[in-house]
């Protein structure tokens, strides 16, 4: 396999050849029909779970993804924050394809649970420690990408699990202030109304006025959820929906056709938090202490 890869990619770095060959070997010969698949989706920070239902196929006629297997997707858009940190760390490997060895129980526990409602499907996974594999979970060499993912997961779990619903509204207001807005939190009520009002001018008299709805959950937000926020908007006002989860496809379609609406996913919130961390009040930085460090930045698959 290594010789074949070397012939196909003569200009590849020597260290990349065995890595690429190993990935192809696992994909074509080691994977079996019935195997479970975990596929992280980086745009919104969620996980997709599927089952291999087809043998290896090679399609030289297509422009990309020559090597294929059919997968039946069991659950998609699953929030990362419901899984233990060490399980997330393991699947953060820089390799494209690898076997999960040390935290299998965490993912099987989730898949064994009935899907139920979106709220039930977003509850934190509790793993039986006796059933969990106790091997070293971080034995592989850390990489810049893996450490960044670890930090994102830490921020996500802190915001989701350590803040109350009311505190999340105040955090959202402070994050908007870090972005340059004036923001005030509306009196807390659990009715799905407007939670934060923001504006650019000091007095809040000049348009546009930004109305914010906060959903402190990892669940998928539906089109009706978003439409309730739209129903509060007057002429010249803008709507911002903030959640630690993600959105259904029809909710995203709604955002595409409206110029006065913006949907922030949990991944968006995490990225904005890291980008503006220094500008956040100390009370939030003490809840998720971070510091800048230099790490080795290299392509793990190429060296």
Coordinates of C-alpha atoms in Angstrom, one line a residue:
X1 CA 0.0 0.0 0.0
X2 CA 2.8 2.4 0.9
X3 CA 4.5 1.7 -2.4
X4 CA 1.3 2.3 -4.3
X5 CA 0.7 5.6 -2.6
X6 CA 4.3 6.7 -3.2
X7 CA 3.9 6.0 -6.9
X8 CA 0.6 7.9 -7.1
X9 CA 2.1 10.9 -5.2
X10 CA 5.8 11.1 -6.0
X11 CA 6.1 14.7 -4.6
X12 CA 4.6 13.9 -1.2
X13 CA 6.7 14.3 1.9
X14 CA 8.2 11.1 3.1
X15 CA 6.4 11.2 6.4
X16 CA 3.1 11.6 4.7
X17 CA 3.3 8.3 2.8
X18 CA 2.8 5.8 5.7
X19 CA 0.0 8.0 7.2
X20 CA -1.9 8.2 3.9
X21 CA -1.4 4.5 3.2
X22 CA -2.6 3.6 6.7
X23 CA -5.8 5.7 6.2
X24 CA -6.5 4.0 2.8
X25 CA -5.8 0.6 4.3
X26 CA -8.3 1.1 7.2
X27 CA -10.9 2.6 4.9
X28 CA -10.8 -0.1 2.2
X29 CA -9.9 -3.3 4.1
X30 CA -10.3 -2.9 7.9
X31 CA -13.8 -1.2 8.0
X32 CA -16.6 -3.7 7.9
X33 CA -20.3 -3.4 7.1
X34 CA -22.1 -2.7 10.4
X35 CA -19.3 -0.7 11.9
X36 CA -20.3 2.6 13.6
X37 CA -18.9 5.9 12.3
X38 CA -18.5 9.2 14.1
X39 CA -18.1 12.2 11.8
X40 CA -17.4 15.6 13.4
X41 CA -19.0 18.5 11.5
X42 CA -16.8 21.5 12.0
X43 CA -19.1 24.3 10.7
X44 CA -21.4 24.0 13.7
X45 CA -19.3 21.9 16.1
X46 CA -21.7 18.9 16.1
X47 CA -21.2 15.2 15.6
X48 CA -22.9 12.8 13.2
X49 CA -23.3 9.1 13.9
X50 CA -23.8 6.5 11.2
X51 CA -23.4 2.8 10.4
X52 CA -21.4 1.4 7.4
X53 CA -23.9 -0.3 5.0
X54 CA -21.7 -0.8 1.9
X55 CA -18.4 -2.3 0.9
X56 CA -15.5 -0.2 -0.4
X57 CA -16.1 1.4 -3.8
X58 CA -13.6 3.2 -6.1
X59 CA -14.9 5.8 -8.5
X60 CA -12.1 7.2 -10.7
X61 CA -14.6 9.0 -12.9
X62 CA -15.5 11.6 -10.3
X63 CA -13.5 14.8 -9.5
X64 CA -13.0 14.1 -5.8
X65 CA -13.6 11.5 -3.1
X66 CA -12.7 8.5 -5.3
X67 CA -12.8 6.2 -2.3
X68 CA -16.3 5.7 -1.0
X69 CA -18.4 3.6 1.4
X70 CA -22.2 4.0 1.8
X71 CA -23.2 5.1 5.4
X72 CA -26.7 5.1 6.9
X73 CA -26.8 8.1 9.3
X74 CA -28.4 7.3 12.6
X75 CA -28.2 10.6 14.4
X76 CA -27.0 13.9 13.0
X77 CA -26.3 17.3 14.5
X78 CA -25.5 15.9 17.9
X79 CA -24.0 18.6 20.2
X80 CA -20.4 17.8 21.3
X81 CA -21.0 19.3 24.8
X82 CA -23.0 16.3 26.0
X83 CA -20.0 14.0 25.9
X84 CA -17.2 13.7 28.4
X85 CA -14.1 15.9 27.7
X86 CA -11.7 13.0 27.3
X87 CA -14.0 11.3 24.7
X88 CA -14.0 14.5 22.7
X89 CA -10.2 14.8 23.0
X90 CA -9.8 11.3 21.6
X91 CA -11.9 11.9 18.5
X92 CA -10.0 15.2 17.9
X93 CA -7.1 13.3 16.3
X94 CA -5.4 15.0 13.4
X95 CA -5.8 11.7 11.4
X96 CA -8.6 11.6 8.9
X97 CA -9.6 8.0 9.8
X98 CA -8.9 6.1 13.0
X99 CA -10.4 3.7 15.5
X100 CA -11.8 5.0 18.7
X101 CA -10.2 2.8 21.4
X102 CA -10.5 4.3 24.9
X103 CA -13.9 6.1 25.1
X104 CA -16.1 3.7 23.2
X105 CA -18.5 3.4 26.1
X106 CA -19.3 7.2 26.1
X107 CA -20.6 7.0 22.5
X108 CA -22.3 3.7 22.8
X109 CA -24.1 4.9 25.9
X110 CA -25.5 7.8 23.9
X111 CA -26.6 5.6 21.0
X112 CA -28.3 3.2 23.3
X113 CA -30.5 6.0 24.6
X114 CA -33.9 6.5 22.9
X115 CA -33.8 9.6 20.7
X116 CA -36.9 11.1 22.3
X117 CA -37.3 14.8 22.1
X118 CA -34.5 17.2 21.1
X119 CA -34.1 18.1 24.8
X120 CA -33.8 14.5 25.8
X121 CA -31.3 13.9 23.1
X122 CA -29.2 16.8 24.3
X123 CA -28.7 15.7 27.9
X124 CA -25.2 15.1 29.1
X125 CA -24.0 11.5 28.7
X126 CA -23.2 9.7 32.0
X127 CA -20.8 6.8 31.5
X128 CA -20.5 3.8 33.8
X129 CA -16.9 4.2 34.9
X130 CA -16.6 0.4 35.5
X131 CA -17.6 -0.2 31.9
X132 CA -15.5 2.5 30.5
X133 CA -12.1 1.6 29.0
X134 CA -9.4 3.0 31.4
X135 CA -6.4 3.0 29.1
X136 CA -4.4 6.2 28.6
X137 CA -6.7 8.5 26.6
X138 CA -4.1 11.1 25.6
X139 CA -1.2 8.9 24.6
X140 CA -0.8 10.3 21.1
X141 CA 1.3 13.4 20.5
X142 CA -0.7 16.6 20.9
X143 CA -1.1 18.9 17.9
X144 CA -2.0 22.6 17.5
X145 CA -5.4 21.6 16.0
X146 CA -6.1 19.1 18.8
X147 CA -5.3 21.6 21.5
X148 CA -7.5 24.2 19.9
X149 CA -10.4 21.7 19.7
X150 CA -9.8 20.8 23.3
X151 CA -10.1 24.5 24.3
X152 CA -13.2 25.0 22.2
X153 CA -14.8 22.0 23.9
X154 CA -13.8 23.3 27.4
X155 CA -15.5 26.7 26.6
X156 CA -18.6 25.0 25.2
X157 CA -19.1 22.7 28.2
X158 CA -18.5 25.6 30.6
X159 CA -21.1 27.8 29.0
X160 CA -23.6 25.0 28.7
X161 CA -23.2 23.2 32.0
X162 CA -21.9 25.7 34.5
X163 CA -24.1 28.7 33.7
X164 CA -27.7 29.0 34.5
X165 CA -30.2 30.1 31.9
X166 CA -30.3 33.6 33.4
X167 CA -26.5 33.8 33.6
X168 CA -26.3 32.8 29.9
X169 CA -28.4 35.9 29.0
X170 CA -26.0 38.1 30.9
X171 CA -23.0 36.4 29.3
X172 CA -24.6 37.0 25.9
X173 CA -25.0 40.7 26.7
X174 CA -21.3 41.0 27.8
X175 CA -20.2 39.2 24.6
X176 CA -22.1 41.8 22.6
X177 CA -20.5 44.6 24.6
X178 CA -17.1 43.0 23.8
X179 CA -18.1 43.3 20.1
X180 CA -18.8 47.1 20.6
X181 CA -22.5 47.1 21.3
X182 CA -24.4 48.7 24.2
X183 CA -26.5 45.9 25.7
X184 CA -29.0 45.5 28.4
X185 CA -30.7 42.3 29.7
X186 CA -34.5 42.2 29.9
X187 CA -36.1 40.9 33.1
X188 CA -35.7 37.1 33.2
X189 CA -38.7 35.2 32.2
X190 CA -38.8 31.6 30.8
X191 CA -41.3 32.4 28.0
X192 CA -39.0 32.5 25.0
X193 CA -39.3 36.3 24.5
X194 CA -36.6 38.9 23.9
X195 CA -33.8 38.4 26.4
X196 CA -31.3 41.1 25.5
X197 CA -31.6 44.4 23.7
X198 CA -28.5 45.9 22.0
X199 CA -27.6 49.0 20.0
X200 CA -24.6 50.9 18.8
X201 CA -25.4 54.4 20.2
X202 CA -25.0 55.1 24.0
X203 CA -28.7 55.9 24.6
X204 CA -30.3 53.3 22.4
X205 CA -32.3 55.8 20.4
X206 CA -30.8 55.4 17.0
X207 CA -31.7 52.5 14.7
X208 CA -31.1 49.7 14.3
X209 CA -32.2 48.1 17.5
X210 CA -31.0 44.5 18.0
X211 CA -33.4 42.1 19.7
X212 CA -31.7 39.0 21.0
X213 CA -33.3 35.7 22.1
X214 CA -31.0 33.3 24.1
X215 CA -31.5 29.5 24.2
X216 CA -29.3 28.0 26.8
X217 CA -29.5 24.5 25.4
X218 CA -27.6 22.1 23.1
X219 CA -30.8 21.1 21.3
X220 CA -31.6 21.8 17.7
X221 CA -33.7 25.0 17.3
X222 CA -36.6 24.7 14.8
X223 CA -38.1 27.2 12.3
X224 CA -41.1 27.9 14.7
X225 CA -38.5 28.8 17.5
X226 CA -36.9 31.3 15.2
X227 CA -40.2 32.7 13.9
X228 CA -41.2 33.6 17.5
X229 CA -38.3 36.0 17.6
X230 CA -39.2 37.4 14.2
X231 CA -42.7 38.1 15.5
X232 CA -41.2 40.6 18.0
X233 CA -39.4 42.7 15.4
X234 CA -40.8 46.1 14.3
X235 CA -39.7 48.0 11.2
X236 CA -36.0 48.8 11.3
X237 CA -35.2 46.3 14.1
X238 CA -32.9 43.3 13.8
X239 CA -33.1 39.8 15.3
X240 CA -30.3 37.8 16.8
X241 CA -31.0 34.2 17.9
X242 CA -28.3 32.7 20.2
X243 CA -28.1 29.1 21.2
X244 CA -25.4 26.6 22.4
X245 CA -26.9 24.1 20.0
X246 CA -27.6 24.2 16.2
X247 CA -30.6 24.9 13.9
X248 CA -32.8 22.7 11.7
X249 CA -32.4 23.1 8.0
X250 CA -35.7 25.0 7.5
X251 CA -34.6 27.4 10.3
X252 CA -31.3 28.1 8.4
X253 CA -33.3 28.6 5.2
X254 CA -35.3 31.2 7.0
X255 CA -32.1 33.1 7.8
X256 CA -31.1 33.1 4.2
X257 CA -34.1 34.9 3.0
X258 CA -34.2 37.6 5.7
X259 CA -31.8 40.4 5.9
X260 CA -32.9 41.3 9.4
X261 CA -32.0 38.0 11.1
X262 CA -28.8 36.3 12.2
X263 CA -28.6 32.8 13.8
X264 CA -25.6 32.1 16.1
X265 CA -24.8 28.4 16.8
X266 CA -23.0 27.1 19.8
X267 CA -19.9 26.9 17.6
X268 CA -20.3 30.6 16.7
X269 CA -20.6 31.5 20.4
X270 CA -17.5 29.5 21.2
X271 CA -15.4 31.1 18.4
X272 CA -16.6 34.6 19.4
X273 CA -15.8 33.9 23.0
X274 CA -12.2 32.9 22.2
X275 CA -11.8 35.8 19.8
X276 CA -12.9 38.4 22.3
X277 CA -11.9 36.7 25.5
X278 CA -9.7 39.5 26.7
X279 CA -12.6 42.0 26.5
X280 CA -14.9 39.9 28.6
X281 CA -15.5 40.8 32.3
X282 CA -13.3 39.1 34.8
X283 CA -16.3 37.2 36.2
X284 CA -16.6 35.2 33.0
X285 CA -12.9 34.8 32.5
X286 CA -12.6 33.3 36.0
X287 CA -15.3 30.7 35.1
X288 CA -13.3 29.6 32.0
X289 CA -9.6 30.5 32.7
X290 CA -7.5 30.5 29.6
X291 CA -4.1 31.8 28.7
X292 CA -2.2 32.3 25.4
X293 CA 0.6 29.7 24.7
X294 CA 2.7 28.8 21.7
X295 CA 2.3 25.2 20.4
X296 CA 3.9 23.3 17.6
X297 CA 2.0 24.0 14.4
X298 CA 2.6 21.3 11.8
X299 CA 0.6 19.0 9.6
X300 CA 0.5 15.8 11.7
X301 CA -0.4 13.7 8.6
X302 CA 2.5 15.1 6.6
X303 CA 5.5 14.6 8.9

